[in-house]
Short mmCIF file of C-alpha atoms and ligand atoms in Angstrom, two decimals:
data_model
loop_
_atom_site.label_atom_id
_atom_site.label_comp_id
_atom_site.label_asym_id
_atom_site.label_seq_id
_atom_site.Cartn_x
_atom_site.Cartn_y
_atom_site.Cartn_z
CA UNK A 216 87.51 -36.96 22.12
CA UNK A 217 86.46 -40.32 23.05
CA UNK A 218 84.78 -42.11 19.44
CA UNK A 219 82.36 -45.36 20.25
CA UNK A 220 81.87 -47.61 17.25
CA UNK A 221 79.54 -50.50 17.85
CA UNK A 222 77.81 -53.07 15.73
CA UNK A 223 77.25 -56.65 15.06
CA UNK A 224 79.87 -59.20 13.83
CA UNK A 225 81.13 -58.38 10.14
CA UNK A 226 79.96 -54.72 10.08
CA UNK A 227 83.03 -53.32 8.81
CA UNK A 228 83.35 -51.52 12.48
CA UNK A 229 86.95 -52.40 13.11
CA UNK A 230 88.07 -51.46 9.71
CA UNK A 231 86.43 -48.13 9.92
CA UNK A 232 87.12 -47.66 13.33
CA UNK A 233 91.02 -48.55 12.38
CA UNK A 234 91.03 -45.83 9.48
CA UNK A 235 89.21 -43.18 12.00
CA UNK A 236 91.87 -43.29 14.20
CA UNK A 237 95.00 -43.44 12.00
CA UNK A 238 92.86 -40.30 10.09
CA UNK A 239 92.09 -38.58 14.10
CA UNK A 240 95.39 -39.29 15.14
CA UNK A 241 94.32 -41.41 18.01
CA UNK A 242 94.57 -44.73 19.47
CA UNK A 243 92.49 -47.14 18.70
CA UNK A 244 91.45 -50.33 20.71
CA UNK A 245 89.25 -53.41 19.05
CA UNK A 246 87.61 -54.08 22.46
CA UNK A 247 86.47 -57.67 20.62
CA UNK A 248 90.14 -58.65 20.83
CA UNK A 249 89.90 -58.84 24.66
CA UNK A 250 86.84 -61.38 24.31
CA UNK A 251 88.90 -63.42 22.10
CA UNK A 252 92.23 -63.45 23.91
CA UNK A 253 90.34 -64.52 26.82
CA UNK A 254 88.20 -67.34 25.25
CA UNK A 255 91.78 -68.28 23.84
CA UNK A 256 93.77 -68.38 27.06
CA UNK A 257 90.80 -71.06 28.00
CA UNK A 258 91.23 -72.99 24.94
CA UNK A 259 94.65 -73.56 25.16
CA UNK A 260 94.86 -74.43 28.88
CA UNK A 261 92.29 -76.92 27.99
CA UNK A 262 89.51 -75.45 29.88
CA UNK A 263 85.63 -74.89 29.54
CA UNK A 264 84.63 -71.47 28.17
CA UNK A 265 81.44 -71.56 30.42
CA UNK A 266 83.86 -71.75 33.38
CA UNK A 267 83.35 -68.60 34.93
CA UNK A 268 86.02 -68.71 37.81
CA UNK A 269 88.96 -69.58 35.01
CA UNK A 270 87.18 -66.83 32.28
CA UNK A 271 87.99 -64.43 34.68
CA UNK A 272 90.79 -65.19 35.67
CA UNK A 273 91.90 -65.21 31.87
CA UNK A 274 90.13 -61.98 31.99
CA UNK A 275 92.09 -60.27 34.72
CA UNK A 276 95.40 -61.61 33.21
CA UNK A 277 95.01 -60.18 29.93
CA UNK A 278 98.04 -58.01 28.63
CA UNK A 279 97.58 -55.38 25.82
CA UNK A 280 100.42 -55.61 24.42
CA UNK A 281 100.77 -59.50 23.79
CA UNK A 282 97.81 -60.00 21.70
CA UNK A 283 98.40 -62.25 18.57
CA UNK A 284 95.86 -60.67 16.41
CA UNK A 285 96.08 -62.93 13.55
CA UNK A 286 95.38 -66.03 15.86
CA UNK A 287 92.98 -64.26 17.38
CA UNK A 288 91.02 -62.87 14.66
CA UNK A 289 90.19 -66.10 13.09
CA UNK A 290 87.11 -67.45 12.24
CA UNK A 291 86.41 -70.26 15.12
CA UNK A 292 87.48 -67.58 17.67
CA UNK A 293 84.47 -65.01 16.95
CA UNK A 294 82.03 -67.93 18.10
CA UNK A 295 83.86 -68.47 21.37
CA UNK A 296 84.58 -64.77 21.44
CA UNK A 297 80.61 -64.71 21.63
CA UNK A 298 80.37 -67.41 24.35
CA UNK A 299 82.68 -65.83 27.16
CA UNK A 300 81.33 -62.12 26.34
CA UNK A 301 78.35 -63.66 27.62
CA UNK A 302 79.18 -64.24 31.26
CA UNK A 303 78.67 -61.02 33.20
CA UNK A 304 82.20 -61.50 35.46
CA UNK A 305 84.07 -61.36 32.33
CA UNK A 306 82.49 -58.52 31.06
CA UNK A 307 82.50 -56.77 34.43
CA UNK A 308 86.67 -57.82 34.53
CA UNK A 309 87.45 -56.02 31.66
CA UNK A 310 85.71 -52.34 32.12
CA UNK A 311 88.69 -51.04 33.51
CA UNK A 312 90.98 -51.74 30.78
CA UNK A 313 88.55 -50.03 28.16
CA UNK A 314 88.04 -47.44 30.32
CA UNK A 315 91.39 -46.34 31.21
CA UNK A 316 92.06 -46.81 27.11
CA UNK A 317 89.39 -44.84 26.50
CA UNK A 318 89.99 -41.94 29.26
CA UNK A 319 93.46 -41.30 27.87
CA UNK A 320 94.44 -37.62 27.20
CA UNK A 321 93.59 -36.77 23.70
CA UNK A 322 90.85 -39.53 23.52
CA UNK A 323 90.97 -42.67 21.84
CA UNK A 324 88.68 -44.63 19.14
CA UNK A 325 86.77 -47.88 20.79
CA UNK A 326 85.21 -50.40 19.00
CA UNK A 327 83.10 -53.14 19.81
CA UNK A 328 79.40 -54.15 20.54
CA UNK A 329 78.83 -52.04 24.02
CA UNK A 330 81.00 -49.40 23.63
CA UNK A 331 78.30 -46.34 23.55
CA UNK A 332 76.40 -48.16 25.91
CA UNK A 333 78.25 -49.40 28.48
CA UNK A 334 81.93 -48.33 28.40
CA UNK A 335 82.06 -44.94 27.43
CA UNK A 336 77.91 -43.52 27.60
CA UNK A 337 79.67 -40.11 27.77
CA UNK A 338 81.60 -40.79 24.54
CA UNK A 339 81.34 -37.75 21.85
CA UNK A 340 80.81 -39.56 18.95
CA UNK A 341 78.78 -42.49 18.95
CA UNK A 342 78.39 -44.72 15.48
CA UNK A 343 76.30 -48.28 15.37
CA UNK A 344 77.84 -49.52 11.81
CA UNK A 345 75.32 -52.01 10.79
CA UNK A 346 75.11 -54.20 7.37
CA UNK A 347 72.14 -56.86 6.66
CA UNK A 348 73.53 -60.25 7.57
CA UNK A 349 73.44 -61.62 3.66
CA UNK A 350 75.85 -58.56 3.12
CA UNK A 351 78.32 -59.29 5.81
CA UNK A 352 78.53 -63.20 5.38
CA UNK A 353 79.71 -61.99 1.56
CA UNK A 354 82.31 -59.54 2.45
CA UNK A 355 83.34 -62.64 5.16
CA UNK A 356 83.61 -64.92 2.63
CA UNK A 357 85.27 -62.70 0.57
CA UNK A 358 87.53 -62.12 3.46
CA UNK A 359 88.29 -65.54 3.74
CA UNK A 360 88.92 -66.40 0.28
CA UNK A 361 91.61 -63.88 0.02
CA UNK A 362 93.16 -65.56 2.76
CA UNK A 363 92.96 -69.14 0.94
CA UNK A 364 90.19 -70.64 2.62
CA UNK A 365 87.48 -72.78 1.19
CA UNK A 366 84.71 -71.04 1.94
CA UNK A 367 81.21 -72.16 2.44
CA UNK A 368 78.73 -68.90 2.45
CA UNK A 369 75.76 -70.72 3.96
CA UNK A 370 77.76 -71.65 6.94
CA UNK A 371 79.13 -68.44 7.24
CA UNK A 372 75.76 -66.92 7.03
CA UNK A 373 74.28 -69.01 9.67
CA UNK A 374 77.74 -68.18 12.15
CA UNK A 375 76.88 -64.74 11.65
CA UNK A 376 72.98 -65.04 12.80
CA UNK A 377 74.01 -66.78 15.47
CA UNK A 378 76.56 -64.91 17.19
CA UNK A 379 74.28 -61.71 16.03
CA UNK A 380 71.38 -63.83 18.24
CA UNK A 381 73.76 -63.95 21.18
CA UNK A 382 75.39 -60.82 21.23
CA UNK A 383 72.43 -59.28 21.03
CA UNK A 384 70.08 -61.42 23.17
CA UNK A 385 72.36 -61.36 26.72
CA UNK A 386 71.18 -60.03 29.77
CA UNK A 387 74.07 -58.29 30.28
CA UNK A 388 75.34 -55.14 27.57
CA UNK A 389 73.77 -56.60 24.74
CA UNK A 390 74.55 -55.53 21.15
CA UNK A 391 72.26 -52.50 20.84
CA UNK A 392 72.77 -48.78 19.61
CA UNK A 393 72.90 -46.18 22.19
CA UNK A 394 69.93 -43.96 21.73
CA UNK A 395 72.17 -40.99 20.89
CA UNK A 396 73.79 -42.93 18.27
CA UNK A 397 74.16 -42.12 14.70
CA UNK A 398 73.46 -45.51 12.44
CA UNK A 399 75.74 -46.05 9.50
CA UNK A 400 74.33 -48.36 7.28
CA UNK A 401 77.02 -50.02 5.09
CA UNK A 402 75.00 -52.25 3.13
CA UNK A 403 75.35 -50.57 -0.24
CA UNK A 404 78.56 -48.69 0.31
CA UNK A 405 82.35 -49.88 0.06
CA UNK A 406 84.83 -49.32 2.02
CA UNK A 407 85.43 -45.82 0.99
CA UNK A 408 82.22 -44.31 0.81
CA UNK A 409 81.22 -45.98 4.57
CA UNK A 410 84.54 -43.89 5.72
CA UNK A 411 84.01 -40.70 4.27
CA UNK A 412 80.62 -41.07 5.45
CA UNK A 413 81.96 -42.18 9.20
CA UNK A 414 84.26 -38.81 9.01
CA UNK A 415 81.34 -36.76 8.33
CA UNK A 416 79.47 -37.80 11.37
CA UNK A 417 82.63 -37.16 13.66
CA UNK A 418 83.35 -33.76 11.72
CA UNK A 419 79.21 -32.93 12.58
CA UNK A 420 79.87 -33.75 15.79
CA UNK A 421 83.06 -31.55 16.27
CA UNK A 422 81.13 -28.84 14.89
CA UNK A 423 78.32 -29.38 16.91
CA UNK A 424 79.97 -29.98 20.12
CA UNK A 425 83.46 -28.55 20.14
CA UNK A 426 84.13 -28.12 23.62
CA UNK A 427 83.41 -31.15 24.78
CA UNK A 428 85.88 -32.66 22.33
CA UNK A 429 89.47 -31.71 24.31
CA UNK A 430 89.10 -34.77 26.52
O1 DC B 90 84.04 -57.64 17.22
P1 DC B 90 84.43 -59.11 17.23
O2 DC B 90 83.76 -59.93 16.16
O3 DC B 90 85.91 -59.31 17.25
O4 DC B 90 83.90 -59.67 18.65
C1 DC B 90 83.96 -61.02 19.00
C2 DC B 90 82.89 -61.31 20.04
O5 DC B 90 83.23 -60.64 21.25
C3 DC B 90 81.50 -60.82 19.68
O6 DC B 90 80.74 -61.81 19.00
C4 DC B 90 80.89 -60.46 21.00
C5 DC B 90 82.07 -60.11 21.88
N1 DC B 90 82.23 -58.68 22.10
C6 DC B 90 81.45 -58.11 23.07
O7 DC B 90 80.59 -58.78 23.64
N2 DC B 90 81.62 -56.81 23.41
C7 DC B 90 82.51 -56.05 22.78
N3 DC B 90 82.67 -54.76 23.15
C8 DC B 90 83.31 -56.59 21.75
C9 DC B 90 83.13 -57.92 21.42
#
């Protein structure tokens, strides 16, 4: 069973997509990583993240399994994250790595922003997690505070728009739900009550569809 989670920056998709997996038993791949480690294999060999020849390379040379998440999950490297998921080559570059991820036996949770789209259309559970942008700038801020950061909401507000803007505004795999989505709207729920309602989908889905869930 392949399980797509998509939606915009701050969402709450990679923790629920995280806690669907460990709960499924299956792997799970934040696909937003891969944008990141590339725009930071650019950044620290000094080069531009609009350079398309070295963002693929990056791209190509990207290794699973030597991912700094920390590093990479922090807050300047969404922006650039943004910036080199832009450029089609790099996009194109990494399809193979999702796919073969995704195309293991047993399945595999993906999340991301093209996931149900692009990667995996044939994916048997499809989510778009989505949260207004005042919500998600709050829970980042939140986020942030925890980790002993001086926050400044506004500017976190206005980072969010933005990269929301681009991501969804690209010519190619923009942020959009996949017409045989389901939408999870998190706005008003915590953490707990967006999972149990993420299971639900899945388990309608299984129940709907349970042959096509053994691959
Ligand atoms: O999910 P995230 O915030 O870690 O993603 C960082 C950026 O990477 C996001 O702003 C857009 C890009 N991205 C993408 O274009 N496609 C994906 N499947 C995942 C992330």
């Amino acid at each position: 069973m392949i399980v797509a989670i998509d939606g915009p920056a701050a969402s709450g998709k990679g923790t629920l997509a995280r806690r669907l997996a460990e709960r499924l038993g299956l792997p799970h791949l934040d696909t937003g990583l891969l944008y990141r480690a590339t725009a930071r294999m650019l950044m620290d060999h000094g080069q531009n993240l609009a350079d398309v020849r070295a963002a693929v390379a990056a791209a190509r040379g990207l290794s699973l399994t030597d991912f700094n998440a920390k590093i990479l999950r922090g807050r300047d490297m969404g922006e650039a994250a943004s910036i080199v998921a832009a450029i089609p080559e790099v996009r194109q570059a990494l399809i193979d790595l999702q796919r073969d991820f995704a195309t293991r036996p047993g399945g595999a949770v993906l999340d991301g922003r093209d996931i149900g789209t692009v990667i995996c259309p044939q994916a048997q559970v499809k989510i778009f997690v989505t949260a207004t942008p005042e919500t998600r700038a709050s829970r980042r801020a939140l986020e942030l505070k925890g980790q002993g950061e001086t926050v400044d909401y506004l500017a976190i507000l206005e980072e969010i728009r933005r990269r929301d803007a681009r991501d969804a505004s690209r010519a190619t795999a923009p942020l959009r739900a996949a017409a045989d989505s389901v939408e999870l709207d998190t706005t008003d729920l915590d953490i707990e009550a967006a999972f149990n309602r993420a299971l639900a989908i899945v388990q309608a889905q299984m129940q709907s569809a349970p042959h096509s869930l053994s691959n």
